Amino acid sequence: MNENSKKQLKKTGRPLKNDPAKIRYTISFNEEEHARFLALFDQSGMQVKAHFITSCIFDKTMKSVQIDKGTVDFYMRLTSFHSQFRSIGVNYNQIVKLLYKSFSEKKASAYLYKLEKQTAEMVQLFKKVVEITEEFDKKHLKNSLKNDSENRKK
């Protein structure tokens, strides 16, 4: 008789779900983060915080970035190039000060004229670098972002 009553107890209650949510994660907030979370939760109009968190995680698109070695190399060289331009600017200011201290105004002006020509050439070179960078951005970076979004849709 005990066996029959145990079997009956198991059948009572709510029916079991096909795919129960058994895996749990916990997070900790400080006071400011908790206030922001509650404000977002209230704005959502949802009744259950777990459903709100789930919708935030799975319904919003996440950006993933693939690291291309060629792109990283290009970026590093471009950064190095930019730092060299900055150091040239610092040196440029130092040269102008030295020219006016060390030489007469006429001689300093002559040297500055030559320096201006070199600077104009450098500006043209920098414009070419910017054009090449924009071209690289259009060809490679935009295409890789487009391919990523297409792959997610599939």
mmCIF file of C-alpha atoms in Angstrom, residues 2-150:
data_model
loop_
_atom_site.group_PDB
_atom_site.id
_atom_site.type_symbol
_atom_site.label_atom_id
_atom_site.label_comp_id
_atom_site.label_asym_id
_atom_site.label_seq_id
_atom_site.Cartn_x
_atom_site.Cartn_y
_atom_site.Cartn_z
ATOM 1 C CA ASN A 2 2.892 2.343 0.670
ATOM 2 C CA GLU A 3 4.177 1.789 -2.836
ATOM 3 C CA ASN A 4 0.837 2.733 -4.378
ATOM 4 C CA SER A 5 0.603 5.949 -2.359
ATOM 5 C CA LYS A 6 4.140 7.000 -3.388
ATOM 6 C CA LYS A 7 3.293 6.524 -7.042
ATOM 7 C CA GLN A 8 0.198 8.638 -6.662
ATOM 8 C CA LEU A 9 2.191 11.430 -4.999
ATOM 9 C CA LYS A 10 4.549 11.618 -7.942
ATOM 10 C CA LYS A 11 1.681 12.146 -10.358
ATOM 11 C CA THR A 12 0.298 15.121 -8.489
ATOM 12 C CA GLY A 13 1.412 18.697 -9.043
ATOM 13 C CA ARG A 14 2.119 20.611 -12.166
ATOM 14 C CA PRO A 15 3.258 18.789 -15.290
ATOM 15 C CA LEU A 16 6.985 18.730 -16.026
ATOM 16 C CA LYS A 17 8.324 20.993 -18.778
ATOM 17 C CA ASN A 18 9.917 19.505 -21.875
ATOM 18 C CA ASP A 19 12.991 21.758 -21.627
ATOM 19 C CA PRO A 20 13.265 23.107 -18.078
ATOM 20 C CA ALA A 21 15.644 26.005 -17.401
ATOM 21 C CA LYS A 22 18.015 24.412 -14.895
ATOM 22 C CA ILE A 23 21.230 26.329 -15.570
ATOM 23 C CA ARG A 24 21.650 29.453 -13.466
ATOM 24 C CA TYR A 25 24.046 32.395 -13.513
ATOM 25 C CA THR A 26 24.464 34.998 -10.814
ATOM 26 C CA ILE A 27 25.713 38.550 -11.127
ATOM 27 C CA SER A 28 26.463 41.193 -8.534
ATOM 28 C CA PHE A 29 25.695 44.897 -8.855
ATOM 29 C CA ASN A 30 26.839 47.852 -6.834
ATOM 30 C CA GLU A 31 24.202 50.425 -5.842
ATOM 31 C CA GLU A 32 24.586 52.553 -8.981
ATOM 32 C CA GLU A 33 24.454 49.573 -11.356
ATOM 33 C CA HIS A 34 21.439 48.173 -9.522
ATOM 34 C CA ALA A 35 19.605 51.482 -9.866
ATOM 35 C CA ARG A 36 20.368 51.557 -13.610
ATOM 36 C CA PHE A 37 19.227 47.953 -13.972
ATOM 37 C CA LEU A 38 15.944 48.649 -12.186
ATOM 38 C CA ALA A 39 15.356 51.762 -14.304
ATOM 39 C CA LEU A 40 15.872 49.762 -17.509
ATOM 40 C CA PHE A 41 13.662 46.981 -16.168
ATOM 41 C CA ASP A 42 10.872 49.457 -15.375
ATOM 42 C CA GLN A 43 11.170 51.034 -18.842
ATOM 43 C CA SER A 44 10.849 47.629 -20.490
ATOM 44 C CA GLY A 45 7.405 47.030 -19.012
ATOM 45 C CA MET A 46 8.206 43.366 -18.345
ATOM 46 C CA GLN A 47 6.969 41.673 -15.193
ATOM 47 C CA VAL A 48 9.783 39.155 -14.619
ATOM 48 C CA LYS A 49 13.413 40.228 -14.229
ATOM 49 C CA ALA A 50 14.706 36.903 -15.554
ATOM 50 C CA HIS A 51 12.743 37.364 -18.787
ATOM 51 C CA PHE A 52 14.074 40.923 -19.082
ATOM 52 C CA ILE A 53 17.684 39.770 -18.694
ATOM 53 C CA THR A 54 17.157 36.944 -21.185
ATOM 54 C CA SER A 55 15.663 39.324 -23.737
ATOM 55 C CA CYS A 56 18.557 41.753 -23.235
ATOM 56 C CA ILE A 57 21.075 39.017 -23.895
ATOM 57 C CA PHE A 58 19.447 37.151 -26.776
ATOM 58 C CA ASP A 59 17.229 39.693 -28.541
ATOM 59 C CA LYS A 60 19.765 42.472 -28.970
ATOM 60 C CA THR A 61 22.417 42.136 -31.639
ATOM 61 C CA MET A 62 25.925 41.635 -30.385
ATOM 62 C CA LYS A 63 28.900 42.886 -32.331
ATOM 63 C CA SER A 64 31.711 40.447 -32.875
ATOM 64 C CA VAL A 65 34.990 41.518 -34.365
ATOM 65 C CA GLN A 66 37.238 39.173 -36.251
ATOM 66 C CA ILE A 67 40.885 40.088 -36.022
ATOM 67 C CA ASP A 68 42.621 40.005 -39.368
ATOM 68 C CA LYS A 69 46.414 39.897 -39.127
ATOM 69 C CA GLY A 70 46.827 42.097 -42.200
ATOM 70 C CA THR A 71 44.461 44.704 -40.790
ATOM 71 C CA VAL A 72 46.252 44.690 -37.444
ATOM 72 C CA ASP A 73 49.614 45.067 -39.194
ATOM 73 C CA PHE A 74 48.249 47.942 -41.277
ATOM 74 C CA TYR A 75 46.854 49.600 -38.159
ATOM 75 C CA MET A 76 50.166 49.243 -36.287
ATOM 76 C CA ARG A 77 52.129 50.736 -39.178
ATOM 77 C CA LEU A 78 49.631 53.564 -39.489
ATOM 78 C CA THR A 79 49.923 54.262 -35.764
ATOM 79 C CA SER A 80 53.707 54.294 -36.035
ATOM 80 C CA PHE A 81 53.461 56.615 -39.023
ATOM 81 C CA HIS A 82 51.177 58.961 -37.102
ATOM 82 C CA SER A 83 53.559 59.070 -34.128
ATOM 83 C CA GLN A 84 56.404 59.941 -36.504
ATOM 84 C CA PHE A 85 54.337 62.840 -37.864
ATOM 85 C CA ARG A 86 53.760 64.074 -34.331
ATOM 86 C CA SER A 87 57.479 63.920 -33.550
ATOM 87 C CA ILE A 88 58.183 65.814 -36.784
ATOM 88 C CA GLY A 89 55.797 68.525 -35.586
ATOM 89 C CA VAL A 90 57.676 68.810 -32.292
ATOM 90 C CA ASN A 91 61.011 68.921 -34.122
ATOM 91 C CA TYR A 92 59.589 71.529 -36.502
ATOM 92 C CA ASN A 93 58.836 73.863 -33.601
ATOM 93 C CA GLN A 94 62.303 73.328 -32.139
ATOM 94 C CA ILE A 95 63.971 74.049 -35.498
ATOM 95 C CA VAL A 96 62.063 77.304 -35.945
ATOM 96 C CA LYS A 97 63.124 78.484 -32.478
ATOM 97 C CA LEU A 98 66.755 77.542 -33.131
ATOM 98 C CA LEU A 99 66.777 79.268 -36.527
ATOM 99 C CA TYR A 100 65.629 82.550 -35.062
ATOM 100 C CA LYS A 101 68.069 82.272 -32.135
ATOM 101 C CA SER A 102 71.150 81.187 -34.114
ATOM 102 C CA PHE A 103 70.867 82.979 -37.461
ATOM 103 C CA SER A 104 70.041 86.409 -38.739
ATOM 104 C CA GLU A 105 66.461 87.032 -39.742
ATOM 105 C CA LYS A 106 67.310 86.909 -43.455
ATOM 106 C CA LYS A 107 69.156 83.591 -43.207
ATOM 107 C CA ALA A 108 66.485 82.140 -40.925
ATOM 108 C CA SER A 109 63.796 83.154 -43.435
ATOM 109 C CA ALA A 110 65.713 81.406 -46.241
ATOM 110 C CA TYR A 111 65.946 78.204 -44.218
ATOM 111 C CA LEU A 112 62.297 78.466 -43.247
ATOM 112 C CA TYR A 113 61.370 78.750 -46.927
ATOM 113 C CA LYS A 114 63.149 75.438 -47.593
ATOM 114 C CA LEU A 115 61.472 73.937 -44.559
ATOM 115 C CA GLU A 116 58.072 75.094 -45.831
ATOM 116 C CA LYS A 117 58.680 73.332 -49.163
ATOM 117 C CA GLN A 118 59.522 70.099 -47.349
ATOM 118 C CA THR A 119 56.460 70.530 -45.159
ATOM 119 C CA ALA A 120 54.239 71.010 -48.216
ATOM 120 C CA GLU A 121 55.612 67.765 -49.681
ATOM 121 C CA MET A 122 54.966 66.036 -46.377
ATOM 122 C CA VAL A 123 51.370 67.316 -46.347
ATOM 123 C CA GLN A 124 50.818 65.887 -49.832
ATOM 124 C CA LEU A 125 52.262 62.583 -48.676
ATOM 125 C CA PHE A 126 49.992 62.571 -45.641
ATOM 126 C CA LYS A 127 46.958 63.255 -47.864
ATOM 127 C CA LYS A 128 47.901 60.206 -49.934
ATOM 128 C CA VAL A 129 48.157 58.153 -46.753
ATOM 129 C CA VAL A 130 44.685 59.305 -45.707
ATOM 130 C CA GLU A 131 43.287 58.390 -49.153
ATOM 131 C CA ILE A 132 44.897 54.953 -49.015
ATOM 132 C CA THR A 133 43.549 54.443 -45.507
ATOM 133 C CA GLU A 134 40.017 55.379 -46.573
ATOM 134 C CA GLU A 135 40.295 53.082 -49.590
ATOM 135 C CA PHE A 136 41.505 50.244 -47.356
ATOM 136 C CA ASP A 137 38.642 50.946 -44.956
ATOM 137 C CA LYS A 138 36.057 50.804 -47.755
ATOM 138 C CA LYS A 139 37.458 47.654 -49.347
ATOM 139 C CA HIS A 140 38.398 45.530 -46.384
ATOM 140 C CA LEU A 141 36.871 46.715 -43.138
ATOM 141 C CA LYS A 142 33.370 47.507 -44.422
ATOM 142 C CA ASN A 143 33.242 44.240 -46.370
ATOM 143 C CA SER A 144 34.257 42.189 -43.343
ATOM 144 C CA LEU A 145 31.550 43.870 -41.240
ATOM 145 C CA LYS A 146 28.992 43.244 -43.998
ATOM 146 C CA ASN A 147 30.022 39.576 -44.224
ATOM 147 C CA ASP A 148 29.728 39.194 -40.450
ATOM 148 C CA SER A 149 26.172 40.552 -40.458
ATOM 149 C CA GLU A 150 25.212 38.310 -43.398
#
